[in-house]
Short mmCIF file of C-alpha atoms in Angstrom, two decimals:
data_model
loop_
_atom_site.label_atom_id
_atom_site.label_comp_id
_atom_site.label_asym_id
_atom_site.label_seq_id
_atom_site.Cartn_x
_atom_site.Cartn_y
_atom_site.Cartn_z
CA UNK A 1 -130.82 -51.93 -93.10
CA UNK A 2 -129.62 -48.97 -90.63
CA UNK A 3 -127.02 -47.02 -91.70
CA UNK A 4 -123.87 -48.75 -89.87
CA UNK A 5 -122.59 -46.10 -86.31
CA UNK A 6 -119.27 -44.62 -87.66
CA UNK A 7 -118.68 -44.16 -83.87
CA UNK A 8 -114.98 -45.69 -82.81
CA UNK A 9 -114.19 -47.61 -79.55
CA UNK A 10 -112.94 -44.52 -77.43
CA UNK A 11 -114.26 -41.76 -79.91
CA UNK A 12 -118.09 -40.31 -80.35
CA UNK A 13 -119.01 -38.73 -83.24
CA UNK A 14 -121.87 -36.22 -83.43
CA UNK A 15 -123.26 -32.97 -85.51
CA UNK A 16 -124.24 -29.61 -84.74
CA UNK A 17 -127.00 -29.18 -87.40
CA UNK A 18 -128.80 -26.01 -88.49
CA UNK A 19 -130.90 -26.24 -92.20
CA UNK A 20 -134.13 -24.64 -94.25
CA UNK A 21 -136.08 -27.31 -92.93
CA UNK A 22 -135.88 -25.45 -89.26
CA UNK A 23 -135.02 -21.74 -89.60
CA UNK A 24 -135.37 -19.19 -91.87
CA UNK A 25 -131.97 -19.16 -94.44
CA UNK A 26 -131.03 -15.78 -92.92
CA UNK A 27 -130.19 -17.31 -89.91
CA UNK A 28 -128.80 -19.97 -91.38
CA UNK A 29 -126.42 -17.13 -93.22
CA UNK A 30 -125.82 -15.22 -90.36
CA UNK A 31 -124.67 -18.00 -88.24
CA UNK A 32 -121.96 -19.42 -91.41
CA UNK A 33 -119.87 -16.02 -90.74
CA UNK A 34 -117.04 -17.59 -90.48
CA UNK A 35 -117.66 -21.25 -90.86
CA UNK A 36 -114.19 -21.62 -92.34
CA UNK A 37 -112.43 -20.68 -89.02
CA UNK A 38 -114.74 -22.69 -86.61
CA UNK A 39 -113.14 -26.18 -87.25
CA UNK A 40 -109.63 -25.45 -86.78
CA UNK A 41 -110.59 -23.00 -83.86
CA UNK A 42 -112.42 -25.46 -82.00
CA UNK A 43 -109.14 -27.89 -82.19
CA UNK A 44 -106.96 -25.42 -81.31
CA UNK A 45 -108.70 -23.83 -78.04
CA UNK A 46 -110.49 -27.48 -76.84
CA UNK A 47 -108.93 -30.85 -76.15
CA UNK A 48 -112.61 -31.79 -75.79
CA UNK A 49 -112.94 -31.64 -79.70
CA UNK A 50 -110.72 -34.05 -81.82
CA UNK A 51 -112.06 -33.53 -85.01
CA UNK A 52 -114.38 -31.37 -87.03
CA UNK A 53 -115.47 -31.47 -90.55
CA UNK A 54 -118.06 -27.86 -92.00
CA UNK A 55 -120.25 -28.03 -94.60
CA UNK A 56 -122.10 -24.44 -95.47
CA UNK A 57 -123.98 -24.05 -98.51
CA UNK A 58 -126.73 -21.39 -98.69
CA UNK A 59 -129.39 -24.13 -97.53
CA UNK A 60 -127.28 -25.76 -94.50
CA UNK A 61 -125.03 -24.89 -91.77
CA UNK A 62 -123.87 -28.03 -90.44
CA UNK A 63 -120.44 -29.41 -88.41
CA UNK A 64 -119.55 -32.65 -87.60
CA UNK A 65 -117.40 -33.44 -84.76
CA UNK A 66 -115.47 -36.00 -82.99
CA UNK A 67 -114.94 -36.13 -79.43
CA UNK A 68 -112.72 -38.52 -76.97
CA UNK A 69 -115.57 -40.18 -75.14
CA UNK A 70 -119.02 -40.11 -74.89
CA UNK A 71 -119.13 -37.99 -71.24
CA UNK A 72 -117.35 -35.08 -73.25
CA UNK A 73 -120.29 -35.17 -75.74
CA UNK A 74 -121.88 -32.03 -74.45
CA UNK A 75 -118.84 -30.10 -73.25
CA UNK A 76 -117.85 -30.38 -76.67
CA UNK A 77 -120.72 -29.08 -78.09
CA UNK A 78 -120.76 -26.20 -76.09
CA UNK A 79 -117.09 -25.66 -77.37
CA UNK A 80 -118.47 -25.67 -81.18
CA UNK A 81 -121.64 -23.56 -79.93
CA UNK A 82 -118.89 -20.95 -77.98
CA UNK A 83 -116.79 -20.63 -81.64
CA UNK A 84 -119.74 -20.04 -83.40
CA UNK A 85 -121.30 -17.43 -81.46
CA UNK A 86 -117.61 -15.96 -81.42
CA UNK A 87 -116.95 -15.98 -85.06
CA UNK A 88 -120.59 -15.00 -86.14
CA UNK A 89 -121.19 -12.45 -83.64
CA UNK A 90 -124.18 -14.18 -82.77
CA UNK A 91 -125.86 -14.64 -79.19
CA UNK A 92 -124.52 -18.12 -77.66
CA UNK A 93 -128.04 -18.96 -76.40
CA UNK A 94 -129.73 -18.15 -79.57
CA UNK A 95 -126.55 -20.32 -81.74
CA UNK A 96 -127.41 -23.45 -79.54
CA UNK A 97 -130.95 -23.08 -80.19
CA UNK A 98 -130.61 -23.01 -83.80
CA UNK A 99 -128.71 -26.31 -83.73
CA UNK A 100 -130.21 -29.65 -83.37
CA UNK A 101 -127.68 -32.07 -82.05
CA UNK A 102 -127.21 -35.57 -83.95
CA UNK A 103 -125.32 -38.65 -82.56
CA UNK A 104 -125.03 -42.35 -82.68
CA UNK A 105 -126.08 -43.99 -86.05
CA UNK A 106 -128.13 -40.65 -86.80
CA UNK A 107 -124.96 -38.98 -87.90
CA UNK A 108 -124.24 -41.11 -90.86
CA UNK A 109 -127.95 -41.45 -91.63
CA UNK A 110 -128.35 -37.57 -91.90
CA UNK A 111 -125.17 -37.17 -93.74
CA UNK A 112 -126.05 -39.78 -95.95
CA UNK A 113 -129.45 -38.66 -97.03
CA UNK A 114 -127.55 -34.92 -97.43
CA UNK A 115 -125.64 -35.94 -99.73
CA UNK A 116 -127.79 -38.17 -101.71
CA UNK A 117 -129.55 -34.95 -102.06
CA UNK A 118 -132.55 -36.65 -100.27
CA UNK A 119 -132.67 -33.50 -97.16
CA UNK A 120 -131.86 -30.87 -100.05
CA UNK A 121 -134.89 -27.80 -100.15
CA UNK A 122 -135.25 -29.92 -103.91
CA UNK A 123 -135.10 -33.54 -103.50
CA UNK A 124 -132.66 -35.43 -105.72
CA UNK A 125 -130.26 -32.01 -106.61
CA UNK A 126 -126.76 -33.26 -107.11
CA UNK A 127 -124.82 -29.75 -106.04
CA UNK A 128 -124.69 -31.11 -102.65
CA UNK A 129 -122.38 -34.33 -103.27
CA UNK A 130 -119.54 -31.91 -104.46
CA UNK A 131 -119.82 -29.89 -101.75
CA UNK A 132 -119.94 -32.52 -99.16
CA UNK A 133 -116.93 -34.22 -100.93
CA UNK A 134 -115.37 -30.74 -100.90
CA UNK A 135 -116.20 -29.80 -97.10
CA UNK A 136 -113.87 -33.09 -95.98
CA UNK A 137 -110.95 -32.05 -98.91
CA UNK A 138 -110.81 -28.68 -96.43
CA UNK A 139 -110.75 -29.78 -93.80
CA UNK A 140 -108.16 -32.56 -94.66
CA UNK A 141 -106.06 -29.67 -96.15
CA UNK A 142 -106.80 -28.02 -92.53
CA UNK A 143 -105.60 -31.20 -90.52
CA UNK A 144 -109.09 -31.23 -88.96
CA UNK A 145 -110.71 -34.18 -89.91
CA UNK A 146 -110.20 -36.89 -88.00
CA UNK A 147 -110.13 -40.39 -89.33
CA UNK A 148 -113.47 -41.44 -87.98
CA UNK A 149 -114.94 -38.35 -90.08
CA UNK A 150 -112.43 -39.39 -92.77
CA UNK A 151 -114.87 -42.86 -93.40
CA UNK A 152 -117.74 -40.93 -92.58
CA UNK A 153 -117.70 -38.73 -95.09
CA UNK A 154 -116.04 -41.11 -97.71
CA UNK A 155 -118.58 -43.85 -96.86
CA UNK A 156 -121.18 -40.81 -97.32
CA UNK A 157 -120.14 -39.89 -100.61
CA UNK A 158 -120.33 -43.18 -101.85
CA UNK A 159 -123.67 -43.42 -101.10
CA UNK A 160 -124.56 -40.53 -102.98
CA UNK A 161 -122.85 -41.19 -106.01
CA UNK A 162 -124.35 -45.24 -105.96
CA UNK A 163 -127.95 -43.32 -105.30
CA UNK A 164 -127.15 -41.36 -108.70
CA UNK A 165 -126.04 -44.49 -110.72
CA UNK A 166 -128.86 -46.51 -109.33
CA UNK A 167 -131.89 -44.68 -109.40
CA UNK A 168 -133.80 -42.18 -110.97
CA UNK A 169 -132.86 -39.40 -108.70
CA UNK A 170 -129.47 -39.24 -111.00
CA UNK A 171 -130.82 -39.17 -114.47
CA UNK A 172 -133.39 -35.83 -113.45
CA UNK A 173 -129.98 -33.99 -112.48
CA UNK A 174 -131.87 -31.35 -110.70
CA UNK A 175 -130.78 -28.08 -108.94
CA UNK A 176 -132.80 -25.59 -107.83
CA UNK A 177 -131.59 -23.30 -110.65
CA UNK A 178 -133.13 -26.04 -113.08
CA UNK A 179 -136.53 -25.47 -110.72
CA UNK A 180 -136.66 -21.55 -111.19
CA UNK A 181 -136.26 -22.29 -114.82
CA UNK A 182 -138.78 -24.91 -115.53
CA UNK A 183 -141.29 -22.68 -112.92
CA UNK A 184 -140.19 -19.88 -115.11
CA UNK A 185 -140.66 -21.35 -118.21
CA UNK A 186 -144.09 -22.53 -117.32
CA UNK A 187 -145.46 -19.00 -116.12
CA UNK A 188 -143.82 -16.86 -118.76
CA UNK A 189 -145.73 -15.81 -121.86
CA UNK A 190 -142.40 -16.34 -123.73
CA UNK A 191 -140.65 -19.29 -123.36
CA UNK A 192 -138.38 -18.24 -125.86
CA UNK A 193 -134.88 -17.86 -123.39
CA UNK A 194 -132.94 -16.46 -126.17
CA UNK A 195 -134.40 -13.54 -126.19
CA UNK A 196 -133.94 -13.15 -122.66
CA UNK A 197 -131.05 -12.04 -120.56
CA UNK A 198 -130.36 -14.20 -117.10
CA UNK A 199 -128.15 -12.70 -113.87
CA UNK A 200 -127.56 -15.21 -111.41
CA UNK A 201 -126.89 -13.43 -107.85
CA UNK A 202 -124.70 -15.93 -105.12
CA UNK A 203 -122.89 -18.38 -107.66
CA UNK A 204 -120.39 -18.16 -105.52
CA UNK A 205 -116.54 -19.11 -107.07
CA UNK A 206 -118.05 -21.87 -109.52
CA UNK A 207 -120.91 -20.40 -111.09
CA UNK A 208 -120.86 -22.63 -114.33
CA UNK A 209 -123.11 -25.69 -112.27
CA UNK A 210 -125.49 -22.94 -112.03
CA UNK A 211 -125.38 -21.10 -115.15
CA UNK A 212 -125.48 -24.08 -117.35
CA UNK A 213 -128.82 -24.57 -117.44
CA UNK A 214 -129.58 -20.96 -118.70
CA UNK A 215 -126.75 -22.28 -121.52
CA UNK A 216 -128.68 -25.06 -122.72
CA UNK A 217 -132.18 -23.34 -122.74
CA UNK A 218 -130.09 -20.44 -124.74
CA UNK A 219 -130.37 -17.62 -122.55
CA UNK A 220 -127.65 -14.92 -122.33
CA UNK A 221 -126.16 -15.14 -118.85
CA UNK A 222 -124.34 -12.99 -116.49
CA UNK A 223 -123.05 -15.28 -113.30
CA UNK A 224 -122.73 -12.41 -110.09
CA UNK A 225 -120.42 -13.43 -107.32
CA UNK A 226 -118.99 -11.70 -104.48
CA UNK A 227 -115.57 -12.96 -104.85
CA UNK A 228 -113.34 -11.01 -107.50
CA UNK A 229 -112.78 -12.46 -111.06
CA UNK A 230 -115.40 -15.03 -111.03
CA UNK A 231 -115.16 -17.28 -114.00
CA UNK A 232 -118.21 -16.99 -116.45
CA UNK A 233 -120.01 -19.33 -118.71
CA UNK A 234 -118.61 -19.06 -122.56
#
């Protein structure tokens, strides 16, 4: 069955989409500089651009918009494409061509497969539901999510979490942490962890996801963030 059109009589929905799967992930960093401000920017300088929901994550640069009707569709991408090149510093010809454009029923059907983890660089990882569930708490917070990306996203993130209760893609609980470690494991000469020490570089503000693995397989581990007073794994 195809995923149902979360489009509303009067109101488009689309997505500006930019992953690993297309460009290299310093691009994909380089264009997130300041992915927190683009949403409630692109409200606040274009009528053309109703709503707007971000998820970043260090795989994925992706915003998903709402606009009036469906003759504003690329007007308003070229307002999210203008806010990004401002905020990133970036060249607006080279943001636009690092975004594929998504509309009609292949918004929810991307977002859906994102957050099932199905689009993830590992197939089946589970970090991405939280941060898709977190990406519409912002912008909710932020008054930018509209109520068509409202049930989007709520619609998507009950897909994910019915994809982890009903298949085997849950039970594996994989990240790509848990990959390194099982790749590691098989290559080193030691397998014994606790005898090894573990720094984990861009945990960002929740590193325990991350570090937990190193926990159970014993290893001493120091999470590294770039934010001050990151919590750490006791």
């Amino acid at each position: 069955m195809a995923p149902k059109s979360y489009d509303c009589f009067a109101v488009v929905l689309f997505s500006l989409v930019a992953t690993h799967a297309d460009i290299d992930l310093e691009t994909v960093a380089q264009l997130s500089n300041g992915s927190s401000e683009v949403a409630s920017s692109a409200l606040a300088d274009s009528q053309l651009v109703s709503g707007a929901v971000v998820l970043a994550t260090c795989n994925r640069y992706e915003i998903y918009g709402e606009t009036p009707h469906a003759e504003n569709l690329e007007a308003a991408r070229s307002a999210l494409v203008s806010q990004i090149s401002g905020l990133s510093g970036l060249n607006e010809q080279l943001v636009s061509r690092a975004f594929s454009t998504r509309t009609g029923p292949e918004v929810s059907r991307h977002l859906f497969a994102v957050s099932a983890g199905l689009d993830s660089a590992v197939v089946g990882e589970r970090e991405i539901a939280g941060q898709v569930r977190r990406a519409l708490i912002t912008a909710q917070h932020e008054g930018t999510a509209s109520s068509g990306l409202v049930r989007l996203f709520q619609a998507a993130s009950k897909t994910a979490k019915d994809v982890g209760a009903q298949t085997a893609l849950g039970s594996r609980g994989l990240s790509i942490v848990s990959v390194a470690l099982d790749l590691a494991t098989d290559l080193s000469e030691n397998a014994d962890w606790s005898t090894k020490k573990v720094v984990v570089f861009g945990t960002g503000p929740t590193p325990e996801p991350r570090c937990r693995c190193f926990a159970i397989a014993a290893a001493p581990t120091s999470p590294s963030t770039r934010l001050p007073a990151a919590p750490r794994l006791s």
